[in-house]
Amino acid sequence: MTSVPALSPIPALSPTTRVRRTPYSDRVEACGVSAYTVYNHMLLATVFRSVEEDYRHLCNAVQIWDVSCERQVEIKGPDAARLTQLMTCRDLSKAKYGQCFYAPLVDEDGGMVNDPIILKLAEDRFWLSIADSDVMLWAKGLARGYNLDVKVFEPDVYPLAVQGPKAEEVMAAVFGGQVRDIKFFRFEMLPFEGHEMVVARSGWSKQGGFEIYLDRKDLALRLWDQIWAAGQAFDIRAGCPNAIERVEGSLLSYGNDMTMGTSPFECGLEKYVNLDADIDFVARDALQAEQDQGQQLKVCHLLFSEKLYTGVFENWTVFDKAERQIGKLTSGCDSIRHDAFLAIATIAKEYWLNNETVLVQTPYGAREARIASFPME
């Protein structure tokens, strides 16, 4: 086995008032959070005990996640449906109340602006539950440029997630048995202490669970505490989106695996590019041209033969056997399931063949990796 030299430690981030705390931050810190990142200008926990221990617990029990950083962009008014459709290549013309839509937001050049979950709250009201980019500013610009009759703003909403195989039992103890009837990517308005709020069967893991869209900040700690109390019988812990679980689960991360420099075709999201639908969206011409030209890049997994004991803090270059650059590696982790380093990469499509071997320039020098299917089987 190749020895792996130690890397220099990553410097700590210095928070300021520009980095917003959340209504749950006191509970997160009481539960022993050991690392944060900044996401949508807000704190997001990344580690509690260790990435590996957090992963194992998530896959076997239940966790409560502070995901207040999943900011909502509210679009409200007579032209709300039109503006929301302009922003995404996914056909929303038949969207109904109670549905959640994974929807790539794409600009006029075909680049990914974000990949939110869109919730239709009414015919004239939508929430875009966004990943880490300033969608609200883009939405405001489109509204002004198209002279649309809408209001675009960030509502006072603080999502809380309950994730893991025992999530449904905990949620039923807090919200009642009706929570069991919520289907995947659907939401219901459920009461908590007399106040109704959006509860969706969704979340940024493959372990199953729910997201609660709390819109009463004064209820935040009572909501956390009741979930925490209900979860004691199921070994509940505080948790967060887990780097190992999301790479193994083929969950792309905006800002890492996709940016404004990548298109939804390159990200493997072609099923959400509805060019045949009779809808108007700003990316139509660019995506049509890309489709006509043919896809040039493709997202895939790369499986190494060993662990590397590091994360990916900048893109690693991928080469073919003739040492020609063919792509970039954007995320990776030491996979527990595969007992080796597993990564997400975007490479030239002609090289995308299952089991083909490529070279990756890692911080430890060149390493071989095998192309694996995406999503991972």
mmCIF file of C-alpha atoms in Angstrom:
data_model
loop_
_atom_site.group_PDB
_atom_site.id
_atom_site.type_symbol
_atom_site.label_atom_id
_atom_site.label_comp_id
_atom_site.label_asym_id
_atom_site.label_seq_id
_atom_site.Cartn_x
_atom_site.Cartn_y
_atom_site.Cartn_z
ATOM 1 C CA MET A 1 0.000 0.000 0.000
ATOM 2 C CA THR A 2 1.348 3.423 -0.950
ATOM 3 C CA SER A 3 2.246 5.591 2.043
ATOM 4 C CA VAL A 4 0.373 8.879 2.269
ATOM 5 C CA PRO A 5 2.240 11.910 3.650
ATOM 6 C CA ALA A 6 0.524 14.224 6.118
ATOM 7 C CA LEU A 7 -0.929 17.468 4.814
ATOM 8 C CA SER A 8 -0.745 20.794 6.594
ATOM 9 C CA PRO A 9 -3.832 21.467 8.758
ATOM 10 C CA ILE A 10 -6.534 23.685 7.258
ATOM 11 C CA PRO A 11 -6.597 27.134 8.923
ATOM 12 C CA ALA A 12 -9.660 28.014 10.977
ATOM 13 C CA LEU A 13 -12.333 30.369 9.634
ATOM 14 C CA SER A 14 -12.898 33.601 11.546
ATOM 15 C CA PRO A 15 -16.638 34.344 11.835
ATOM 16 C CA THR A 16 -17.987 37.890 11.918
ATOM 17 C CA THR A 17 -21.474 39.376 12.038
ATOM 18 C CA ARG A 18 -21.617 38.891 8.250
ATOM 19 C CA VAL A 19 -21.828 35.153 8.977
ATOM 20 C CA ARG A 20 -25.263 34.668 10.475
ATOM 21 C CA ARG A 21 -25.999 32.390 13.390
ATOM 22 C CA THR A 22 -29.282 30.512 13.417
ATOM 23 C CA PRO A 23 -32.121 30.169 15.933
ATOM 24 C CA TYR A 24 -30.780 26.671 16.699
ATOM 25 C CA SER A 25 -27.080 27.573 17.069
ATOM 26 C CA ASP A 26 -27.109 27.363 20.865
ATOM 27 C CA ARG A 27 -28.439 23.796 20.697
ATOM 28 C CA VAL A 28 -25.985 22.815 17.954
ATOM 29 C CA GLU A 29 -23.071 24.036 20.069
ATOM 30 C CA ALA A 30 -24.423 22.391 23.229
ATOM 31 C CA CYS A 31 -24.408 19.124 21.273
ATOM 32 C CA GLY A 32 -20.685 19.453 20.615
ATOM 33 C CA VAL A 33 -20.310 20.655 17.026
ATOM 34 C CA SER A 34 -16.622 20.488 16.152
ATOM 35 C CA ALA A 35 -16.541 22.176 12.730
ATOM 36 C CA TYR A 36 -18.569 24.692 10.751
ATOM 37 C CA THR A 37 -18.643 25.909 7.181
ATOM 38 C CA VAL A 38 -20.324 29.030 5.777
ATOM 39 C CA TYR A 39 -23.296 28.411 3.485
ATOM 40 C CA ASN A 40 -25.532 31.188 2.160
ATOM 41 C CA HIS A 41 -23.782 33.586 4.580
ATOM 42 C CA MET A 42 -24.884 31.400 7.512
ATOM 43 C CA LEU A 43 -23.311 28.802 9.795
ATOM 44 C CA LEU A 44 -23.662 25.152 8.814
ATOM 45 C CA ALA A 45 -22.224 22.384 10.978
ATOM 46 C CA THR A 46 -20.018 19.864 9.159
ATOM 47 C CA VAL A 47 -18.737 17.580 11.935
ATOM 48 C CA PHE A 48 -19.797 16.572 15.433
ATOM 49 C CA ARG A 49 -17.876 13.510 16.724
ATOM 50 C CA SER A 50 -16.032 12.696 13.489
ATOM 51 C CA VAL A 51 -17.098 12.448 9.864
ATOM 52 C CA GLU A 52 -16.839 8.656 10.071
ATOM 53 C CA GLU A 53 -18.719 8.252 13.362
ATOM 54 C CA ASP A 54 -21.385 10.754 12.282
ATOM 55 C CA TYR A 55 -21.817 8.742 9.059
ATOM 56 C CA ARG A 56 -22.308 5.424 10.822
ATOM 57 C CA HIS A 57 -24.833 6.918 13.216
ATOM 58 C CA LEU A 58 -26.788 8.615 10.412
ATOM 59 C CA CYS A 59 -27.060 5.333 8.509
ATOM 60 C CA ASN A 60 -28.379 3.434 11.548
ATOM 61 C CA ALA A 61 -30.371 5.794 13.754
ATOM 62 C CA VAL A 62 -31.706 9.342 13.494
ATOM 63 C CA GLN A 63 -30.219 12.834 13.554
ATOM 64 C CA ILE A 64 -31.527 16.366 13.912
ATOM 65 C CA TRP A 65 -29.890 18.853 11.536
ATOM 66 C CA ASP A 66 -29.852 22.632 11.673
ATOM 67 C CA VAL A 67 -30.163 23.489 7.981
ATOM 68 C CA SER A 68 -31.274 27.092 8.398
ATOM 69 C CA CYS A 69 -28.694 27.855 5.702
ATOM 70 C CA GLU A 70 -31.155 26.414 3.170
ATOM 71 C CA ARG A 71 -32.488 29.905 2.646
ATOM 72 C CA GLN A 72 -35.829 30.420 0.962
ATOM 73 C CA VAL A 73 -36.271 32.834 -1.917
ATOM 74 C CA GLU A 74 -39.946 33.718 -1.932
ATOM 75 C CA ILE A 75 -41.542 34.758 -5.219
ATOM 76 C CA LYS A 76 -45.022 36.142 -4.719
ATOM 77 C CA GLY A 77 -47.491 38.000 -6.896
ATOM 78 C CA PRO A 78 -49.473 37.750 -10.137
ATOM 79 C CA ASP A 79 -46.362 36.911 -12.192
ATOM 80 C CA ALA A 80 -44.798 34.535 -9.641
ATOM 81 C CA ALA A 81 -45.308 31.410 -11.769
ATOM 82 C CA ARG A 82 -43.844 33.089 -14.832
ATOM 83 C CA LEU A 83 -40.714 34.296 -13.044
ATOM 84 C CA THR A 84 -40.147 30.925 -11.390
ATOM 85 C CA GLN A 85 -40.428 29.182 -14.768
ATOM 86 C CA LEU A 86 -38.060 31.667 -16.420
ATOM 87 C CA MET A 87 -35.382 30.613 -13.964
ATOM 88 C CA THR A 88 -35.519 26.844 -14.518
ATOM 89 C CA CYS A 89 -35.369 24.461 -17.455
ATOM 90 C CA ARG A 90 -37.724 22.054 -15.674
ATOM 91 C CA ASP A 91 -41.365 22.232 -16.752
ATOM 92 C CA LEU A 92 -43.407 23.610 -13.830
ATOM 93 C CA SER A 93 -46.590 24.212 -15.833
ATOM 94 C CA LYS A 94 -48.409 21.353 -14.099
ATOM 95 C CA ALA A 95 -47.000 21.995 -10.632
ATOM 96 C CA LYS A 96 -49.546 21.637 -7.857
ATOM 97 C CA TYR A 97 -49.758 22.784 -4.273
ATOM 98 C CA GLY A 98 -47.963 20.386 -1.964
ATOM 99 C CA GLN A 99 -45.294 19.304 -4.443
ATOM 100 C CA CYS A 100 -41.533 19.742 -4.134
ATOM 101 C CA PHE A 101 -39.545 19.989 -7.365
ATOM 102 C CA TYR A 102 -35.801 19.518 -7.748
ATOM 103 C CA ALA A 103 -35.148 22.154 -10.407
ATOM 104 C CA PRO A 104 -31.875 23.330 -11.975
ATOM 105 C CA LEU A 105 -31.729 27.118 -12.251
ATOM 106 C CA VAL A 106 -29.854 27.989 -15.427
ATOM 107 C CA ASP A 107 -28.718 31.342 -16.841
ATOM 108 C CA GLU A 108 -28.833 32.624 -20.420
ATOM 109 C CA ASP A 109 -25.472 30.962 -21.185
ATOM 110 C CA GLY A 110 -26.606 27.542 -19.961
ATOM 111 C CA GLY A 111 -24.672 27.707 -16.683
ATOM 112 C CA MET A 112 -26.022 26.391 -13.410
ATOM 113 C CA VAL A 113 -27.009 29.194 -11.032
ATOM 114 C CA ASN A 114 -28.349 26.879 -8.319
ATOM 115 C CA ASP A 115 -30.245 23.606 -7.857
ATOM 116 C CA PRO A 116 -33.007 24.299 -5.327
ATOM 117 C CA ILE A 117 -36.083 22.455 -4.247
ATOM 118 C CA ILE A 118 -39.062 24.518 -5.425
ATOM 119 C CA LEU A 119 -42.194 24.391 -3.283
ATOM 120 C CA LYS A 120 -45.480 25.619 -4.700
ATOM 121 C CA LEU A 121 -47.373 27.198 -1.799
ATOM 122 C CA ALA A 122 -50.122 28.787 -3.918
ATOM 123 C CA GLU A 123 -50.792 29.736 -7.535
ATOM 124 C CA ASP A 124 -49.036 33.044 -6.898
ATOM 125 C CA ARG A 125 -46.479 31.994 -4.277
ATOM 126 C CA PHE A 126 -43.338 29.855 -4.492
ATOM 127 C CA TRP A 127 -40.403 29.082 -2.233
ATOM 128 C CA LEU A 128 -37.036 28.242 -3.748
ATOM 129 C CA SER A 129 -35.086 26.355 -1.089
ATOM 130 C CA ILE A 130 -31.636 27.164 -2.391
ATOM 131 C CA ALA A 131 -28.123 25.771 -2.346
ATOM 132 C CA ASP A 132 -25.162 28.081 -1.747
ATOM 133 C CA SER A 133 -25.478 31.008 -4.168
ATOM 134 C CA ASP A 134 -27.200 34.406 -4.218
ATOM 135 C CA VAL A 135 -30.322 33.436 -6.158
ATOM 136 C CA MET A 136 -32.411 36.265 -4.757
ATOM 137 C CA LEU A 137 -30.308 38.904 -6.519
ATOM 138 C CA TRP A 138 -30.634 37.102 -9.871
ATOM 139 C CA ALA A 139 -34.384 36.703 -9.383
ATOM 140 C CA LYS A 140 -34.760 40.397 -8.608
ATOM 141 C CA GLY A 141 -32.815 41.280 -11.757
ATOM 142 C CA LEU A 142 -34.997 39.065 -13.938
ATOM 143 C CA ALA A 143 -38.158 40.466 -12.379
ATOM 144 C CA ARG A 144 -37.043 44.006 -13.116
ATOM 145 C CA GLY A 145 -35.751 43.198 -16.607
ATOM 146 C CA TYR A 146 -38.990 41.437 -17.607
ATOM 147 C CA ASN A 147 -41.130 44.055 -15.816
ATOM 148 C CA LEU A 148 -42.940 41.390 -13.797
ATOM 149 C CA ASP A 149 -45.482 42.055 -11.080
ATOM 150 C CA VAL A 150 -43.855 40.108 -8.241
ATOM 151 C CA LYS A 151 -42.130 40.568 -4.918
ATOM 152 C CA VAL A 152 -38.852 38.694 -4.426
ATOM 153 C CA PHE A 153 -37.498 38.430 -0.878
ATOM 154 C CA GLU A 154 -36.002 36.134 1.750
ATOM 155 C CA PRO A 155 -38.719 35.137 4.223
ATOM 156 C CA ASP A 156 -37.949 34.470 7.874
ATOM 157 C CA VAL A 157 -37.807 30.665 7.528
ATOM 158 C CA TYR A 158 -35.375 28.324 9.288
ATOM 159 C CA PRO A 159 -35.459 24.708 8.068
ATOM 160 C CA LEU A 160 -34.748 21.898 10.496
ATOM 161 C CA ALA A 161 -34.130 18.385 9.187
ATOM 162 C CA VAL A 162 -34.718 14.999 10.813
ATOM 163 C CA GLN A 163 -32.757 12.379 8.879
ATOM 164 C CA GLY A 164 -32.027 8.680 9.179
ATOM 165 C CA PRO A 165 -33.885 5.354 9.080
ATOM 166 C CA LYS A 166 -35.708 6.116 12.354
ATOM 167 C CA ALA A 167 -36.733 9.654 11.347
ATOM 168 C CA GLU A 168 -40.365 8.769 10.694
ATOM 169 C CA GLU A 169 -40.846 7.381 14.211
ATOM 170 C CA VAL A 170 -39.484 10.550 15.777
ATOM 171 C CA MET A 171 -41.512 12.829 13.528
ATOM 172 C CA ALA A 172 -44.717 10.877 14.234
ATOM 173 C CA ALA A 173 -44.147 11.321 17.962
ATOM 174 C CA VAL A 174 -43.959 15.106 17.500
ATOM 175 C CA PHE A 175 -46.435 15.790 14.667
ATOM 176 C CA GLY A 176 -48.767 12.804 14.877
ATOM 177 C CA GLY A 177 -49.442 9.859 12.627
ATOM 178 C CA GLN A 178 -50.393 12.032 9.637
ATOM 179 C CA VAL A 179 -46.688 12.604 8.997
ATOM 180 C CA ARG A 180 -46.459 8.978 7.827
ATOM 181 C CA ASP A 181 -48.775 9.763 4.915
ATOM 182 C CA ILE A 182 -46.495 12.414 3.399
ATOM 183 C CA LYS A 183 -45.012 11.015 0.201
ATOM 184 C CA PHE A 184 -41.468 11.625 -1.001
ATOM 185 C CA PHE A 185 -40.991 15.177 -2.290
ATOM 186 C CA ARG A 186 -44.412 16.216 -1.015
ATOM 187 C CA PHE A 187 -45.283 18.510 1.854
ATOM 188 C CA GLU A 188 -48.181 19.109 4.214
ATOM 189 C CA MET A 189 -49.061 21.919 6.588
ATOM 190 C CA LEU A 190 -48.814 20.391 10.060
ATOM 191 C CA PRO A 191 -49.419 22.118 13.417
ATOM 192 C CA PHE A 192 -46.829 22.624 16.116
ATOM 193 C CA GLU A 193 -48.055 24.346 19.280
ATOM 194 C CA GLY A 194 -51.015 25.689 17.343
ATOM 195 C CA HIS A 195 -48.951 27.061 14.451
ATOM 196 C CA GLU A 196 -49.022 25.328 11.060
ATOM 197 C CA MET A 197 -45.818 25.016 9.083
ATOM 198 C CA VAL A 198 -44.538 23.222 5.994
ATOM 199 C CA VAL A 199 -43.297 19.676 6.669
ATOM 200 C CA ALA A 200 -41.766 17.873 3.667
ATOM 201 C CA ARG A 201 -40.458 14.355 3.166
ATOM 202 C CA SER A 202 -37.077 15.391 1.826
ATOM 203 C CA GLY A 203 -33.505 16.082 2.906
ATOM 204 C CA TRP A 204 -29.902 16.083 1.739
ATOM 205 C CA SER A 205 -29.200 12.436 2.474
ATOM 206 C CA LYS A 206 -30.148 9.047 1.076
ATOM 207 C CA GLN A 207 -31.177 7.757 4.512
ATOM 208 C CA GLY A 208 -34.718 9.124 4.420
ATOM 209 C CA GLY A 209 -36.266 11.845 6.521
ATOM 210 C CA PHE A 210 -38.089 15.143 6.714
ATOM 211 C CA GLU A 211 -37.502 18.883 6.563
ATOM 212 C CA ILE A 212 -39.523 21.279 8.709
ATOM 213 C CA TYR A 213 -39.762 24.817 7.368
ATOM 214 C CA LEU A 214 -40.097 26.759 10.611
ATOM 215 C CA ASP A 215 -41.416 30.281 9.998
ATOM 216 C CA ARG A 216 -41.779 31.281 13.655
ATOM 217 C CA LYS A 217 -38.336 32.030 15.066
ATOM 218 C CA ASP A 218 -39.707 32.139 18.608
ATOM 219 C CA LEU A 219 -40.669 28.449 18.331
ATOM 220 C CA ALA A 220 -37.212 27.282 17.235
ATOM 221 C CA LEU A 221 -35.822 26.006 20.516
ATOM 222 C CA ARG A 222 -39.107 24.418 21.581
ATOM 223 C CA LEU A 223 -39.270 22.595 18.233
ATOM 224 C CA TRP A 224 -35.683 21.360 18.620
ATOM 225 C CA ASP A 225 -36.301 20.272 22.212
ATOM 226 C CA GLN A 226 -39.469 18.335 21.448
ATOM 227 C CA ILE A 227 -37.785 16.488 18.572
ATOM 228 C CA TRP A 228 -34.797 15.826 20.810
ATOM 229 C CA ALA A 229 -36.996 14.441 23.590
ATOM 230 C CA ALA A 230 -38.978 12.255 21.172
ATOM 231 C CA GLY A 231 -35.737 10.942 19.703
ATOM 232 C CA GLN A 232 -34.217 9.694 22.938
ATOM 233 C CA ALA A 233 -35.799 6.276 22.450
ATOM 234 C CA PHE A 234 -34.168 6.073 19.007
ATOM 235 C CA ASP A 235 -30.609 7.199 19.864
ATOM 236 C CA ILE A 236 -31.012 10.667 18.341
ATOM 237 C CA ARG A 237 -27.933 12.860 17.931
ATOM 238 C CA ALA A 238 -27.273 16.260 16.432
ATOM 239 C CA GLY A 239 -25.879 15.861 12.936
ATOM 240 C CA CYS A 240 -25.352 17.582 9.628
ATOM 241 C CA PRO A 241 -24.988 16.796 5.919
ATOM 242 C CA ASN A 242 -22.250 14.184 5.865
ATOM 243 C CA ALA A 243 -19.422 14.268 3.326
ATOM 244 C CA ILE A 244 -19.069 10.487 3.104
ATOM 245 C CA GLU A 245 -22.793 9.791 2.860
ATOM 246 C CA ARG A 246 -23.378 12.357 0.143
ATOM 247 C CA VAL A 247 -20.462 11.207 -2.074
ATOM 248 C CA GLU A 248 -21.458 7.549 -1.675
ATOM 249 C CA GLY A 249 -25.062 8.568 -2.396
ATOM 250 C CA SER A 250 -24.117 10.472 -5.584
ATOM 251 C CA LEU A 251 -25.488 13.766 -4.259
ATOM 252 C CA LEU A 252 -23.953 16.678 -6.154
ATOM 253 C CA SER A 253 -22.993 19.803 -4.236
ATOM 254 C CA TYR A 254 -23.484 23.216 -5.821
ATOM 255 C CA GLY A 255 -20.246 25.187 -5.689
ATOM 256 C CA ASN A 256 -18.232 21.969 -5.682
ATOM 257 C CA ASP A 257 -19.475 19.571 -8.359
ATOM 258 C CA MET A 258 -21.427 22.173 -10.339
ATOM 259 C CA THR A 259 -21.061 25.916 -10.805
ATOM 260 C CA MET A 260 -22.079 28.598 -13.279
ATOM 261 C CA GLY A 261 -19.381 27.136 -15.500
ATOM 262 C CA THR A 262 -21.221 23.821 -15.869
ATOM 263 C CA SER A 263 -24.499 22.978 -17.536
ATOM 264 C CA PRO A 264 -27.257 20.639 -16.329
ATOM 265 C CA PHE A 265 -26.314 18.216 -19.120
ATOM 266 C CA GLU A 266 -22.776 17.958 -17.748
ATOM 267 C CA CYS A 267 -24.182 17.375 -14.262
ATOM 268 C CA GLY A 268 -26.262 14.422 -15.366
ATOM 269 C CA LEU A 269 -29.486 16.401 -14.932
ATOM 270 C CA GLU A 270 -30.757 16.057 -18.493
ATOM 271 C CA LYS A 271 -34.094 14.608 -17.334
ATOM 272 C CA TYR A 272 -34.852 18.031 -15.838
ATOM 273 C CA VAL A 273 -34.095 19.853 -19.102
ATOM 274 C CA ASN A 274 -37.543 19.950 -20.706
ATOM 275 C CA LEU A 275 -36.775 21.480 -24.099
ATOM 276 C CA ASP A 276 -39.823 19.803 -25.655
ATOM 277 C CA ALA A 277 -42.218 21.502 -23.236
ATOM 278 C CA ASP A 278 -44.114 24.642 -24.228
ATOM 279 C CA ILE A 279 -42.480 26.831 -21.579
ATOM 280 C CA ASP A 280 -40.382 29.984 -21.591
ATOM 281 C CA PHE A 281 -37.071 30.010 -19.708
ATOM 282 C CA VAL A 282 -33.943 32.112 -20.133
ATOM 283 C CA ALA A 283 -31.637 29.152 -20.804
ATOM 284 C CA ARG A 284 -33.672 27.651 -23.660
ATOM 285 C CA ASP A 285 -31.478 28.792 -26.587
ATOM 286 C CA ALA A 286 -28.215 27.922 -24.870
ATOM 287 C CA LEU A 287 -29.381 24.477 -23.769
ATOM 288 C CA GLN A 288 -30.918 23.740 -27.161
ATOM 289 C CA ALA A 289 -27.607 24.559 -28.824
ATOM 290 C CA GLU A 290 -25.750 22.331 -26.369
ATOM 291 C CA GLN A 291 -28.158 19.481 -26.979
ATOM 292 C CA ASP A 292 -27.769 19.861 -30.752
ATOM 293 C CA GLN A 293 -23.974 19.877 -30.447
ATOM 294 C CA GLY A 294 -23.906 16.835 -28.221
ATOM 295 C CA GLN A 295 -22.778 16.434 -24.640
ATOM 296 C CA GLN A 296 -19.039 16.949 -24.195
ATOM 297 C CA LEU A 297 -18.570 16.297 -20.470
ATOM 298 C CA LYS A 298 -20.100 13.872 -18.024
ATOM 299 C CA VAL A 299 -20.179 13.486 -14.248
ATOM 300 C CA CYS A 300 -18.947 10.165 -12.871
ATOM 301 C CA HIS A 301 -17.479 8.450 -9.824
ATOM 302 C CA LEU A 302 -13.788 7.651 -9.522
ATOM 303 C CA LEU A 303 -12.844 4.805 -7.210
ATOM 304 C CA PHE A 304 -9.232 4.651 -6.039
ATOM 305 C CA SER A 305 -7.526 1.496 -4.795
ATOM 306 C CA GLU A 306 -6.614 2.957 -1.410
ATOM 307 C CA LYS A 307 -7.632 5.551 1.131
ATOM 308 C CA LEU A 308 -6.082 9.025 0.904
ATOM 309 C CA TYR A 309 -7.002 10.374 4.359
ATOM 310 C CA THR A 310 -8.010 13.783 3.069
ATOM 311 C CA GLY A 311 -10.887 15.729 1.659
ATOM 312 C CA VAL A 312 -10.839 17.701 -1.597
ATOM 313 C CA PHE A 313 -10.209 21.383 -0.965
ATOM 314 C CA GLU A 314 -9.516 22.345 -4.577
ATOM 315 C CA ASN A 315 -10.131 20.576 -7.882
ATOM 316 C CA TRP A 316 -7.745 17.772 -8.805
ATOM 317 C CA THR A 317 -6.837 17.289 -12.476
ATOM 318 C CA VAL A 318 -7.760 14.028 -14.224
ATOM 319 C CA PHE A 319 -5.596 12.650 -17.071
ATOM 320 C CA ASP A 320 -5.880 9.715 -19.444
ATOM 321 C CA LYS A 321 -3.123 7.129 -19.775
ATOM 322 C CA ALA A 322 -1.366 9.320 -22.351
ATOM 323 C CA GLU A 323 -1.322 12.103 -19.733
ATOM 324 C CA ARG A 324 -3.804 14.270 -21.626
ATOM 325 C CA GLN A 325 -6.003 16.354 -19.345
ATOM 326 C CA ILE A 326 -9.577 15.057 -19.605
ATOM 327 C CA GLY A 327 -11.388 16.526 -16.625
ATOM 328 C CA LYS A 328 -11.404 17.460 -12.964
ATOM 329 C CA LEU A 329 -12.174 15.794 -9.653
ATOM 330 C CA THR A 330 -14.447 18.003 -7.542
ATOM 331 C CA SER A 331 -15.369 16.073 -4.367
ATOM 332 C CA GLY A 332 -14.058 13.025 -2.582
ATOM 333 C CA CYS A 333 -13.790 11.098 0.661
ATOM 334 C CA ASP A 334 -12.488 7.892 2.152
ATOM 335 C CA SER A 335 -15.555 5.756 1.575
ATOM 336 C CA ILE A 336 -16.608 3.430 4.376
ATOM 337 C CA ARG A 337 -18.715 1.333 2.024
ATOM 338 C CA HIS A 338 -15.855 0.790 -0.448
ATOM 339 C CA ASP A 339 -12.896 1.021 1.970
ATOM 340 C CA ALA A 340 -11.067 3.292 -0.483
ATOM 341 C CA PHE A 341 -11.108 6.884 -1.686
ATOM 342 C CA LEU A 342 -14.265 7.601 -3.689
ATOM 343 C CA ALA A 343 -14.688 10.794 -5.706
ATOM 344 C CA ILE A 344 -17.029 12.725 -7.947
ATOM 345 C CA ALA A 345 -15.460 14.016 -11.155
ATOM 346 C CA THR A 346 -16.427 15.577 -14.472
ATOM 347 C CA ILE A 347 -14.540 14.156 -17.454
ATOM 348 C CA ALA A 348 -14.688 14.205 -21.237
ATOM 349 C CA LYS A 349 -17.509 11.915 -22.261
ATOM 350 C CA GLU A 350 -15.498 9.820 -24.695
ATOM 351 C CA TYR A 351 -13.465 8.542 -21.728
ATOM 352 C CA TRP A 352 -16.527 7.633 -19.688
ATOM 353 C CA LEU A 353 -16.493 3.868 -19.754
ATOM 354 C CA ASN A 354 -17.151 1.814 -16.665
ATOM 355 C CA ASN A 355 -13.926 0.311 -15.262
ATOM 356 C CA GLU A 356 -11.619 2.437 -17.426
ATOM 357 C CA THR A 357 -8.540 3.594 -15.529
ATOM 358 C CA VAL A 358 -7.439 7.235 -15.371
ATOM 359 C CA LEU A 359 -4.746 9.177 -13.545
ATOM 360 C CA VAL A 360 -5.537 11.829 -10.942
ATOM 361 C CA GLN A 361 -3.105 14.466 -9.739
ATOM 362 C CA THR A 362 -3.660 14.400 -5.968
ATOM 363 C CA PRO A 363 -1.802 16.370 -3.279
ATOM 364 C CA TYR A 364 0.324 13.220 -2.874
ATOM 365 C CA GLY A 365 1.188 12.904 -6.554
ATOM 366 C CA ALA A 366 -0.453 10.959 -9.372
ATOM 367 C CA ARG A 367 -2.783 8.123 -8.391
ATOM 368 C CA GLU A 368 -4.749 5.670 -10.526
ATOM 369 C CA ALA A 369 -8.531 5.536 -10.243
ATOM 370 C CA ARG A 370 -11.222 3.498 -11.922
ATOM 371 C CA ILE A 371 -14.263 5.144 -13.505
ATOM 372 C CA ALA A 372 -17.439 3.883 -11.876
ATOM 373 C CA SER A 373 -21.097 4.394 -12.746
ATOM 374 C CA PHE A 374 -23.006 7.443 -11.569
ATOM 375 C CA PRO A 375 -25.104 7.221 -9.516
ATOM 376 C CA MET A 376 -23.038 4.587 -7.751
ATOM 377 C CA GLU A 377 -24.532 1.113 -7.941
#
